[in-house]
Short mmCIF file of C-alpha atoms and ligand atoms in Angstrom, two decimals:
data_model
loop_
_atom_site.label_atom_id
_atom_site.label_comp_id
_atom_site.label_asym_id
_atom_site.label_seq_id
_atom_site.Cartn_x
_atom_site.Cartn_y
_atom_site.Cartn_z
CA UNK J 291 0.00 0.00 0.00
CA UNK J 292 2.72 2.41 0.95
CA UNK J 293 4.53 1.64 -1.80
CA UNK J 294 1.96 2.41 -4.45
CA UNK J 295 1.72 5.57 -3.22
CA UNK J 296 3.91 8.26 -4.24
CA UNK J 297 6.17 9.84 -1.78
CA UNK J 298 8.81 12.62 -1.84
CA UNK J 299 12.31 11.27 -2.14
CA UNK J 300 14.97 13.75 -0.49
CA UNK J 301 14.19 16.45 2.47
CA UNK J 302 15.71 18.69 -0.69
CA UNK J 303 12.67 17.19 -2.31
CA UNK J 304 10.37 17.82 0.50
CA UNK J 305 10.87 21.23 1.29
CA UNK J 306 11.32 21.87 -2.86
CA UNK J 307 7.46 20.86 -3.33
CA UNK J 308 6.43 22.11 -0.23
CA UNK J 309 7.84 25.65 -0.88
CA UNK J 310 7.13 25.38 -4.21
CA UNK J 311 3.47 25.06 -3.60
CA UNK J 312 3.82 27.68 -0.88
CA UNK J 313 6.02 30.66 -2.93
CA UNK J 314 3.70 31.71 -6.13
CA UNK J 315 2.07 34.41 -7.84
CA UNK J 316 1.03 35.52 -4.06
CA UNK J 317 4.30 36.31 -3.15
CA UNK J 318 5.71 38.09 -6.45
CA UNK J 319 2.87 40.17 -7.50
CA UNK J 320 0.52 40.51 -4.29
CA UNK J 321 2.83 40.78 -1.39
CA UNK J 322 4.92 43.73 -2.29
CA UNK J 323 2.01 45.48 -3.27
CA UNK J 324 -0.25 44.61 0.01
CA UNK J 325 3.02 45.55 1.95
CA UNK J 326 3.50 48.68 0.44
CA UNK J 327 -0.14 50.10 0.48
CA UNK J 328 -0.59 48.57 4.48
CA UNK J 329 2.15 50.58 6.60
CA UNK J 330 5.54 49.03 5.02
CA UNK J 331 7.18 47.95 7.71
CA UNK J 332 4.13 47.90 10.22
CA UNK J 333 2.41 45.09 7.90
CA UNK J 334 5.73 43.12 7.59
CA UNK J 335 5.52 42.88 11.49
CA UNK J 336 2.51 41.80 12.01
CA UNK J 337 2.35 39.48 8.79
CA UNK J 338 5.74 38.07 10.28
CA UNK J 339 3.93 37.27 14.20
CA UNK J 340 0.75 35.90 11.84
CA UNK J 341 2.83 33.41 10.26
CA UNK J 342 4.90 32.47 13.47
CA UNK J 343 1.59 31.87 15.32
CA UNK J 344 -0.67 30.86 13.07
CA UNK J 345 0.00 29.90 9.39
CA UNK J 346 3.22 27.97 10.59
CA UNK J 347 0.98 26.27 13.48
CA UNK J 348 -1.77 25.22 10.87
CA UNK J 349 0.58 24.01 8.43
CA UNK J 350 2.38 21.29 10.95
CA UNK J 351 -1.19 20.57 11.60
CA UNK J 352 -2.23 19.61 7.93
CA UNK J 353 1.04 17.80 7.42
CA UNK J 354 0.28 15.73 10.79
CA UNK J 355 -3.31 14.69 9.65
CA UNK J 356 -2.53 14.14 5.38
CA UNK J 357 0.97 12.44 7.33
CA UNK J 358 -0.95 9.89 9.47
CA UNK J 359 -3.95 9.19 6.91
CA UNK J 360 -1.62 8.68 4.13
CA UNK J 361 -4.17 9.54 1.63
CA UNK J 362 -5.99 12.37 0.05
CA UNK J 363 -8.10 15.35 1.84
CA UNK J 364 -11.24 13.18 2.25
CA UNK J 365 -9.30 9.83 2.95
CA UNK J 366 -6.63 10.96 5.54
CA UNK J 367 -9.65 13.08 7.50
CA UNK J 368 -11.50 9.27 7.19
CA UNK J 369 -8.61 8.18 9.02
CA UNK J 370 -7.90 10.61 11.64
CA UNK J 371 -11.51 11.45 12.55
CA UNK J 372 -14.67 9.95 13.58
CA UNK J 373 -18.05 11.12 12.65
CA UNK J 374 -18.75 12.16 9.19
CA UNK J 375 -18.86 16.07 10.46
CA UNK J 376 -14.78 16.51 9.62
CA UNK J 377 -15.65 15.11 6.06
CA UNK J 378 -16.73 18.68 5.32
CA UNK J 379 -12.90 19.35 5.48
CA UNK J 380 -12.41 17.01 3.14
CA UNK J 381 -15.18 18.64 0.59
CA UNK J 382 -14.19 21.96 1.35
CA UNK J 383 -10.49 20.93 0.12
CA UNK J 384 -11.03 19.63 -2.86
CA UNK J 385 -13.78 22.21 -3.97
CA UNK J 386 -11.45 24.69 -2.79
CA UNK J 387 -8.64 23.51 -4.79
CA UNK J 388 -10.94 23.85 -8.16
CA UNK J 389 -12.40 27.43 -7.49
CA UNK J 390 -8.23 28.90 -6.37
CA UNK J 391 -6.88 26.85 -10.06
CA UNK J 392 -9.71 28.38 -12.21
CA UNK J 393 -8.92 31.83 -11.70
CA UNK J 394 -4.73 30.90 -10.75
CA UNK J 395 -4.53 29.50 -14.24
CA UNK J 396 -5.61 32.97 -16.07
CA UNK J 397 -2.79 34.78 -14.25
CA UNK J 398 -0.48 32.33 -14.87
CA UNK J 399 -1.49 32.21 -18.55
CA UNK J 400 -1.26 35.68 -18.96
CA UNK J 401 2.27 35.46 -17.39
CA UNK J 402 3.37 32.82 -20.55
CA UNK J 403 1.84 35.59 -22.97
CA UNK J 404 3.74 37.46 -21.37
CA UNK J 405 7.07 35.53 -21.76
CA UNK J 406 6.52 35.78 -25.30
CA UNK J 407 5.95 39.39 -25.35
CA UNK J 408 8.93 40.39 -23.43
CA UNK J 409 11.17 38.35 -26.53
CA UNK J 410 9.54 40.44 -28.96
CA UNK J 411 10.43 43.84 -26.84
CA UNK J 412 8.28 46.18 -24.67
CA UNK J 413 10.69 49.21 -26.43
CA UNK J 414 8.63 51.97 -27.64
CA UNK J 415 5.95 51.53 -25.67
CA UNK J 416 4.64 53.70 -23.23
CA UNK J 417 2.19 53.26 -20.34
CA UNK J 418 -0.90 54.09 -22.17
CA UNK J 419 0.42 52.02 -25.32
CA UNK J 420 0.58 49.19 -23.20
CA UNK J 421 -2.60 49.74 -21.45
CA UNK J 422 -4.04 49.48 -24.80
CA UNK J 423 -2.48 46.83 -25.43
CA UNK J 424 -3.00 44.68 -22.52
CA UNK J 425 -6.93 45.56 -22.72
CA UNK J 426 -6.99 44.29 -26.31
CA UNK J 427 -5.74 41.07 -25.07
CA UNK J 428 -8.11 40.51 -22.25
CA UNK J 429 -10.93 41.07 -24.10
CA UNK J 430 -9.83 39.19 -26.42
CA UNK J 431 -9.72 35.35 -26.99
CA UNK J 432 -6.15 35.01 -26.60
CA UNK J 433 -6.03 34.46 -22.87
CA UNK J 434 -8.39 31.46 -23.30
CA UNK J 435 -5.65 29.91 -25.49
CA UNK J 436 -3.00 30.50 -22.48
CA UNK J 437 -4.75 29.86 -19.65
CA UNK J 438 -5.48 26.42 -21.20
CA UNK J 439 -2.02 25.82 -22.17
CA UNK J 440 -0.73 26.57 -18.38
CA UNK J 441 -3.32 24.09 -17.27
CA UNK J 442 -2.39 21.74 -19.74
CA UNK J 443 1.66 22.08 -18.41
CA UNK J 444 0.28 21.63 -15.15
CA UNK J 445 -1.51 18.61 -15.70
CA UNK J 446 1.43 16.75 -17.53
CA UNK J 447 3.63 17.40 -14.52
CA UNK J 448 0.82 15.95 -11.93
CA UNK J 449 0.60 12.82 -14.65
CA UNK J 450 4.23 12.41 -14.11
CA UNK J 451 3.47 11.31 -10.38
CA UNK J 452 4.71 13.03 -7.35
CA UNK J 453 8.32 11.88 -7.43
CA UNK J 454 8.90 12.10 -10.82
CA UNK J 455 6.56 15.17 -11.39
CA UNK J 456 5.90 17.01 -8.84
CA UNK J 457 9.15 16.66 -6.86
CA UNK J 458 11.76 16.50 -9.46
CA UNK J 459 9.83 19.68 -11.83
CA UNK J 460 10.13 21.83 -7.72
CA UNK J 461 13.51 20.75 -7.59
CA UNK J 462 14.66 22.59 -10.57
CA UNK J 463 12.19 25.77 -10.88
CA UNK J 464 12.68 26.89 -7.52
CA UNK J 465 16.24 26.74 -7.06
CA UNK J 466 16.12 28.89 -10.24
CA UNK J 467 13.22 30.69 -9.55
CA UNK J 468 15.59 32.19 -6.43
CA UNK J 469 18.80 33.00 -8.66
CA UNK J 470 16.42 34.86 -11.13
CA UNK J 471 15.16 36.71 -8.21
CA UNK J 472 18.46 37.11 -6.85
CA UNK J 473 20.11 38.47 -9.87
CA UNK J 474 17.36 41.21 -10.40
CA UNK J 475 17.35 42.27 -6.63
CA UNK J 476 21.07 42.81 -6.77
CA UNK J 477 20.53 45.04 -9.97
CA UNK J 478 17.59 47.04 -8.66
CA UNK J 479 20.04 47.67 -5.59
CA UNK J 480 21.97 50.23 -8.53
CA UNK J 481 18.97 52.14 -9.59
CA UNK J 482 18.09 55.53 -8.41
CA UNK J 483 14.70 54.89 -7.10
CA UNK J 484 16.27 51.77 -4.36
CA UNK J 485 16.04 54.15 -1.36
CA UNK J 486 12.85 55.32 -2.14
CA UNK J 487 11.20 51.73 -2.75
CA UNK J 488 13.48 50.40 0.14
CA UNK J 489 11.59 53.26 2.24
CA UNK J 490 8.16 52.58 0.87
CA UNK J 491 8.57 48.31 1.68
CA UNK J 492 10.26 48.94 5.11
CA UNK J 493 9.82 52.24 6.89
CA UNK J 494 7.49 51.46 9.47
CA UNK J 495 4.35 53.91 9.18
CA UNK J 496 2.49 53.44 12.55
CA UNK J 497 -0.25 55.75 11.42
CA UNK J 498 -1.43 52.23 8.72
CA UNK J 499 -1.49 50.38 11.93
CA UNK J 500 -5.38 49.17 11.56
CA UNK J 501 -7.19 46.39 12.16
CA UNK J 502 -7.54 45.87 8.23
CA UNK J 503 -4.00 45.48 8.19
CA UNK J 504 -4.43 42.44 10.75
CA UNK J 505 -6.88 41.41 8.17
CA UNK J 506 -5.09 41.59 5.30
CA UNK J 507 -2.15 40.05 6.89
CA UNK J 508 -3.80 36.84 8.08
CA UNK J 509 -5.72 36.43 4.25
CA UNK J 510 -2.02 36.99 2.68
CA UNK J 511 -0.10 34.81 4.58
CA UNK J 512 -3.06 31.92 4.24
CA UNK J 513 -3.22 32.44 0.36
CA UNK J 514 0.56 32.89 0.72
CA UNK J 515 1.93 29.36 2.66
CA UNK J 516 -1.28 27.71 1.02
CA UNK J 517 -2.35 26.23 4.10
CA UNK J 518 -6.34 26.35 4.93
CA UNK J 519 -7.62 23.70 2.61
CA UNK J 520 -6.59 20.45 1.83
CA UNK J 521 -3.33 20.79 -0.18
CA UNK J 522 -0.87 20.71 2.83
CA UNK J 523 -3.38 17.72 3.66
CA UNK J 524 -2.38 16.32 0.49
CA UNK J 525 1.65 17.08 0.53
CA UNK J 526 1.84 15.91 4.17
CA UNK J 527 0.42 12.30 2.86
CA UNK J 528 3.67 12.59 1.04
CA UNK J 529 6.19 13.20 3.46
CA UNK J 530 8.38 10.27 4.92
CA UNK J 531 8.02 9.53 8.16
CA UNK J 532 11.59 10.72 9.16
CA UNK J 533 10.90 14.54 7.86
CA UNK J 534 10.75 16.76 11.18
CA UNK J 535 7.41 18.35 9.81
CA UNK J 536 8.20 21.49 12.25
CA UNK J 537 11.40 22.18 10.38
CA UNK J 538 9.69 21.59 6.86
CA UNK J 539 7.26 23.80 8.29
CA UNK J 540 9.54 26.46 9.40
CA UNK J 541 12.15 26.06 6.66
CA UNK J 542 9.05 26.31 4.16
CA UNK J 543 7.81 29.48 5.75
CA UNK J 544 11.08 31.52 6.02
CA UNK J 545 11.74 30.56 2.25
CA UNK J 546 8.00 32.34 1.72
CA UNK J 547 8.64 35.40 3.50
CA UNK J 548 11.97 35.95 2.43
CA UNK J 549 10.85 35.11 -1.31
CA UNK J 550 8.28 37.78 -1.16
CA UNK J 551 10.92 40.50 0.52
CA UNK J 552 13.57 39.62 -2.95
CA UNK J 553 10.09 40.56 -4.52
CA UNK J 554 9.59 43.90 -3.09
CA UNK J 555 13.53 44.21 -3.63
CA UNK J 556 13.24 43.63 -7.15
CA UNK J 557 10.58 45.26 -8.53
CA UNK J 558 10.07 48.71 -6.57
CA UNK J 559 13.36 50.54 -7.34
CA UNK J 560 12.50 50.05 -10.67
CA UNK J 561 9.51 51.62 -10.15
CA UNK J 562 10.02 54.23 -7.88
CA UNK J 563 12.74 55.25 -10.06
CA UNK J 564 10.46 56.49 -13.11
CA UNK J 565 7.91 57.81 -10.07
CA UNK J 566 5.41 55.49 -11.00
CA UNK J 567 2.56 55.10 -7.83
CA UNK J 568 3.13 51.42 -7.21
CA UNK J 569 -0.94 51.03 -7.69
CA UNK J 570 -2.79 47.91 -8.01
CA UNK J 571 -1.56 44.00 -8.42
CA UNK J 572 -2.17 42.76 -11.20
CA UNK J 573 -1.38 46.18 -12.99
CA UNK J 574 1.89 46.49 -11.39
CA UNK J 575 3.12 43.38 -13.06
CA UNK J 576 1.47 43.60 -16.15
CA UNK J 577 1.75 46.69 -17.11
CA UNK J 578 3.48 49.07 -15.16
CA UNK J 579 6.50 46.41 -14.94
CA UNK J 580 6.98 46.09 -18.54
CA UNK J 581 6.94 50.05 -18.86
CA UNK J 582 9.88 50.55 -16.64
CA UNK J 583 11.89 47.46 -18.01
CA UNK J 584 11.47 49.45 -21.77
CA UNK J 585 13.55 51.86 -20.26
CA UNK J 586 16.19 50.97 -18.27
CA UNK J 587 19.54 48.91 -19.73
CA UNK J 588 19.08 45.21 -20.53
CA UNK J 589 15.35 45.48 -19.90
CA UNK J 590 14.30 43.14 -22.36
CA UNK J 591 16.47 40.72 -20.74
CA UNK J 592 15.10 41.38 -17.49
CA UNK J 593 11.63 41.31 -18.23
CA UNK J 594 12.29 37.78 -20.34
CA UNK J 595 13.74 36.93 -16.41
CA UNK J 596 10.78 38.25 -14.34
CA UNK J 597 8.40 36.79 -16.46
CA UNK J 598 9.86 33.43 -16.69
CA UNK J 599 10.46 33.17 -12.63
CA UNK J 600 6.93 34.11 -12.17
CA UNK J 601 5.46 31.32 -14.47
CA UNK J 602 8.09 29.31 -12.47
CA UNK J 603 6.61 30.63 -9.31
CA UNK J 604 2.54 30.32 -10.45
CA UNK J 605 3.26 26.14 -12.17
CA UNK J 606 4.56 24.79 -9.03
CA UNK J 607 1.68 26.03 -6.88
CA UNK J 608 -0.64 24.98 -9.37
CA UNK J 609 0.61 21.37 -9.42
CA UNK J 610 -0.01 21.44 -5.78
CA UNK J 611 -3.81 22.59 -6.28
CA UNK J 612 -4.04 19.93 -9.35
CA UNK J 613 -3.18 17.32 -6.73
CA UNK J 614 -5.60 17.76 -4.03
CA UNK J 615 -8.82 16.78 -6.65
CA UNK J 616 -6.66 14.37 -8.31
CA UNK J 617 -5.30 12.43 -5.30
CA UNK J 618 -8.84 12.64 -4.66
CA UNK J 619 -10.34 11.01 -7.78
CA UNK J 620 -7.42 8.14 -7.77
CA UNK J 621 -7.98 7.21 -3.95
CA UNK J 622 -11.40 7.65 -3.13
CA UNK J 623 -12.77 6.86 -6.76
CA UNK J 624 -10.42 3.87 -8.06
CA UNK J 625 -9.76 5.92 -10.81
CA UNK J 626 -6.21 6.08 -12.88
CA UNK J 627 -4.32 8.71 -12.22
CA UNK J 628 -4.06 9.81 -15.61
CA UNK J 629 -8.03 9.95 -15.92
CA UNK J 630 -8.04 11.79 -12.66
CA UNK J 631 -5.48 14.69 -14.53
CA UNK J 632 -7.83 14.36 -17.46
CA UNK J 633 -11.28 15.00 -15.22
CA UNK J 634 -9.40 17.69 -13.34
CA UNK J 635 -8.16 19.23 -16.65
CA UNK J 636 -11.55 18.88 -18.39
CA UNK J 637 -13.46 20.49 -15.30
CA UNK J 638 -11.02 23.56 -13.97
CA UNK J 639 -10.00 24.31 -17.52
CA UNK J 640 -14.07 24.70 -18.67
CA UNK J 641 -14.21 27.23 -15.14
CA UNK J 642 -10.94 29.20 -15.91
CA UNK J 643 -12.87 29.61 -19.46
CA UNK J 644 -14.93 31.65 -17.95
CA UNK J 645 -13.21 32.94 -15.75
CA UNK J 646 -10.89 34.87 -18.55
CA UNK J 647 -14.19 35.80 -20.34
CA UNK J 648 -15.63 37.10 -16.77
CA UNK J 649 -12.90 39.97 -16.96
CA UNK J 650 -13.97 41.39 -20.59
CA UNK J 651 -15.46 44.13 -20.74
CA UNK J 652 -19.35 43.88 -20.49
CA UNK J 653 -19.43 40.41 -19.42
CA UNK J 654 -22.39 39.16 -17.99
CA UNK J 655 -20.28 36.72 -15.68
CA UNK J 656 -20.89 38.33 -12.85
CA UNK J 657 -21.90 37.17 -9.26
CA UNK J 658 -22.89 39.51 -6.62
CA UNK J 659 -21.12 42.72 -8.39
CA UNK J 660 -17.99 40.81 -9.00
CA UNK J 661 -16.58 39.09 -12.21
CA UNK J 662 -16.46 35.74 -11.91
CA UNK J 663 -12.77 35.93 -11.51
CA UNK J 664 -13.26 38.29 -8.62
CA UNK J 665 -15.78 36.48 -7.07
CA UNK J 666 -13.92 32.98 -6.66
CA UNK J 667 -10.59 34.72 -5.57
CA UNK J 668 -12.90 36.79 -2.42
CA UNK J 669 -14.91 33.68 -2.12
CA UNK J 670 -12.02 31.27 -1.60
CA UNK J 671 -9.58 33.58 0.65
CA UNK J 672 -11.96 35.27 2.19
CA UNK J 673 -14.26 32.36 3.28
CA UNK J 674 -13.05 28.98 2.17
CA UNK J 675 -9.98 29.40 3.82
CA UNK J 676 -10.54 30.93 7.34
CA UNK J 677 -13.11 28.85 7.50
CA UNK J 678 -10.60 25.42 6.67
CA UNK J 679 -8.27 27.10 9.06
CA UNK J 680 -10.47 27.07 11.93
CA UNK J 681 -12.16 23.66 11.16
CA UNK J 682 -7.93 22.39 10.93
CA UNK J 683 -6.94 23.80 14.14
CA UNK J 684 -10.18 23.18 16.42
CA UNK J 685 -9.85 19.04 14.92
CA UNK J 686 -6.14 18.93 15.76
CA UNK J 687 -6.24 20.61 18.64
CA UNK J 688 -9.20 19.76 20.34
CA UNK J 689 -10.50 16.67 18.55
CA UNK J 690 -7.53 14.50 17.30
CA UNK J 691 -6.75 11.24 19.32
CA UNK J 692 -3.57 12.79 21.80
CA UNK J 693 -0.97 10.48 21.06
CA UNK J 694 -1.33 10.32 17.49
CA UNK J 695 -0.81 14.06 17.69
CA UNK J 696 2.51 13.90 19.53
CA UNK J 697 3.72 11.16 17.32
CA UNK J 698 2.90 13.22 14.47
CA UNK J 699 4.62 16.32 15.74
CA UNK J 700 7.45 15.41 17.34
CA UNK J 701 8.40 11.95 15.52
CA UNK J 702 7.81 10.15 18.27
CA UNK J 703 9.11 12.13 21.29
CA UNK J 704 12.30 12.75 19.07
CA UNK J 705 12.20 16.37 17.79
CA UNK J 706 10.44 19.41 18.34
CA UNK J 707 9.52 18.07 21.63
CA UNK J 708 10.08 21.04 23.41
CA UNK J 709 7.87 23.25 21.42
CA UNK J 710 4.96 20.46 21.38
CA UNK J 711 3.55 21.99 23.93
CA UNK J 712 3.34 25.60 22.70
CA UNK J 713 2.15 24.61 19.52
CA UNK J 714 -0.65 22.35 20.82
CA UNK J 715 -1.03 26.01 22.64
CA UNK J 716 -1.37 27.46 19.87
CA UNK J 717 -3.40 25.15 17.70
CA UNK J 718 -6.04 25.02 20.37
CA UNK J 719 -6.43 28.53 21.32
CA UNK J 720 -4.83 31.17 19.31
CA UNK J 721 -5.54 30.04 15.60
CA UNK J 722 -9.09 29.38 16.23
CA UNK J 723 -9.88 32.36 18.30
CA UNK J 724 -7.68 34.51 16.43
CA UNK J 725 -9.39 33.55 12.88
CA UNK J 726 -13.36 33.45 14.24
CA UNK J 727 -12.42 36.87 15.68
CA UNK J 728 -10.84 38.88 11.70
CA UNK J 729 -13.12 36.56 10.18
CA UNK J 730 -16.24 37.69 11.82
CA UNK J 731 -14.89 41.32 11.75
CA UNK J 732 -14.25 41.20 8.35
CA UNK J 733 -17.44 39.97 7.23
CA UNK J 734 -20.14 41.62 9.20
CA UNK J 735 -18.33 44.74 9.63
N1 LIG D 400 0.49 29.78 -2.18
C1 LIG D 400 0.35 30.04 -3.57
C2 LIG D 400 0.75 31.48 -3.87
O1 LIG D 400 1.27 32.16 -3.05
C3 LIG D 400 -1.03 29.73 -4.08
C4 LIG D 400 -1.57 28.44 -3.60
C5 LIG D 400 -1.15 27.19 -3.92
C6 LIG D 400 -2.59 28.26 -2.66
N2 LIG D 400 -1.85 26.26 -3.23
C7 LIG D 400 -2.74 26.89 -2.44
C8 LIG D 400 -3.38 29.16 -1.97
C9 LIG D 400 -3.67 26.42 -1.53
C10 LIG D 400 -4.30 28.68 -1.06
C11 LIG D 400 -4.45 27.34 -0.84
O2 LIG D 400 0.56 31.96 -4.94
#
């Protein structure tokens, strides 16, 4: 039985998938820009406590309960829990994992149009060309064509298996994905506008010091270290028995924060130093990014760079979402594996359709005010995952048989075993309390 299931080879490997899953389009083109506009330095701080005390805590916690199950979402919550009630966690996994990789996958497409673009040159253009541009291409059919083709990469990496796929394809992006982001960081330290950006990511602005920026803090670093649904469920079935999960945990976490500072590094001296107002996400990157790189020496080169680390950075999180419905299908349906890719591909790709035709212009795609593409990115981090967060922490910590729990943690009683006890802390108290509290705030308020 073990051995028909896949498992990651090397703690290289482990940490590889796990960050790779973790470190994606959240932390190159939303965290610099959620920093920035919440305090700087002030967000930074309290994002940093939020993952120390609660992402980090919830992530052992998924990797202890997908660890001792040894099977998907729905299967390994089977195994740890009684009652049909912690099923839910199980549905609300793999139905998360759909709604995040329908509107991931448009991003992420628009990121391999964007590859392509940045070979035939940005030069000439300015911002309103581009705007132009850019609109022309969302509304029209071309994104369907990407987005498909990302999903379609996607899904013949999670057919490769999770050694041979998953694990080796992590391996070799994010090691890369880091020098990329390396080398650009070191040459943004050289332009003008450094100090300024440098100020703008890091000067603490007490004034910003709100309770929104809790909120925004917690939703970031959820979305962020992917943890509040079932995919750390699904990695942690994964992991050998011999993996410390608190240093995968911890190791996995630093790499995410640290990835998203380079991020902040690399692109805001570029544009601070043609006074651009580092504005919205998905703007910043798409077009404000590839105005700046026309202009400064070896732009082309760096925009090929940025945009080729950031499809690096958006395919191995999206293997890790393809893998929670697939797992699913294989284990709790009988189902081959490469059927399960096909039924995944077939179903999110047919959603992330419209999805790209929810951001046209006029589209009737529209829920509650939102495009469709709006409304599943609120729906899932606003909702789907506080609400997996809370219904992790209160089954691990309150629910899950006691010994099982220390075994999982600590390996037995041999590592971690002095901070069992403030984690259990945590896992019982804080993250629950601390997520019922922003989330009710945030949604009746
Ligand atoms: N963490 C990824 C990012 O930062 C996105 C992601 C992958 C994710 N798997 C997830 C988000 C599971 C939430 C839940 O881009």
């Amino acid at each position: 039985m073990e051995n028909k299931r896949g498992s990651f080879g090397s703690k290289f490997g482990v940490v590889a998938a796990v960050a790779g899953s973790a470190v994606g389009l959240g932390n190159i083109w939303r965290f610099p820009y959620i920093a920035g506009e919440n305090g700087g330095a002030v967000f930074i701080i309290v994002y940093l406590l939020i993952c120390l005390l609660i992402a980090i805590p919830v992530m052992i916690s998924e990797f202890a309960i997908g660890r001792h199950g040894r099977k998907n979402v729905m299967g390994s919550m089977r195994q740890v829990a009684k009652g049909k009630m912690w099923l839910s966690l199980g549905y609300l996994g793999v139905f998360a994992a759909v709604l995040i990789l329908s509107f991931y996958s448009v991003i992420a497409g628009w990121t391999l149009n964007f590859i392509v673009e940045s070979v035939k040159g940005f030069s000439g253009m300015d911002v309103t060309a581009l705007t132009a541009n850019f609109n022309g291409f969302v509304n029209s059919n071309e994104p369907i064509v990407w987005t498909l083709l990302f999903l379609a990469l996607t899904a013949v990496i999670v057919l490769c298996g999770v050694e041979k796929g998953i694990e080796r394809s992590s391996k070799i992006m994010m090691p890369m994905l880091v020098l990329m982001l390396l080398g650009m960081s070191i040459y943004s330290l050289f332009l003008p506008g450094f100090g300024e950006a440098f100020r703008f990511l890091f000067k603490p602005d007490f004034s910003k010091m709100t309770w929104d920026v809790v909120l925004q803090a917690l939703g970031q670093s959820f979305f962020s270290m992917s943890v509040g649904m079932g995919t750390m469920i699904t990695y942690g079935s994964y992991i050998k028995d011999k993996e410390n999960l608190y240093g995968v945990g911890a190791t996995v976490a630093l790499s995410d924060v640290l990835i998203a500072f380079l991020a902040g590094v690399a692109i805001f001296p570029a544009v601070f130093t043609f006074g651009i107002a580092p504005t919205s996400g998905s703007e910043l990157v798409f077009l404000t990014l590839p105005s700046v790189f026309s202009q400064i020496p070896a732009g082309q080169l760096l925009s090929f760079v940025f945009f080729v680390l950031l499809f690096f950075a958006a395919i191995t999180s999206a293997i890790s979402l393809l893998e929670v419905p697939v797992a699913y299908l294989t284990e709790e349906f009988n189902i081959k594996r490469k059927w399960a890719v096909v039924m995944g591909f077939v179903v999110i790709g047919a959603l992330s359709v419209f999805c790209t035709l929810s951001l046209q212009d006029g589209s009737s795609l529209v829920v509650g005010g939102d495009s469709l593409f709006d409304f599943f990115d609120k729906f899932t981090s606003n909702i789907m995952l506080p609400v997996g967060g809370i219904l992790v922490s209160v089954f691990v910590g309150w629910f899950m048989d006691k010994k099982l729990r220390y075994d999982q943690f600590t390996n037995q009683g041999q590592c971690a075993v002095k901070l069992y006890k403030f984690l259990v802390f945590l896992v019982k108290f804080v993250v629950p309390v601390a997520i019922s509290i922003l989330f009710i705030s945030k949604n009746l308020f």
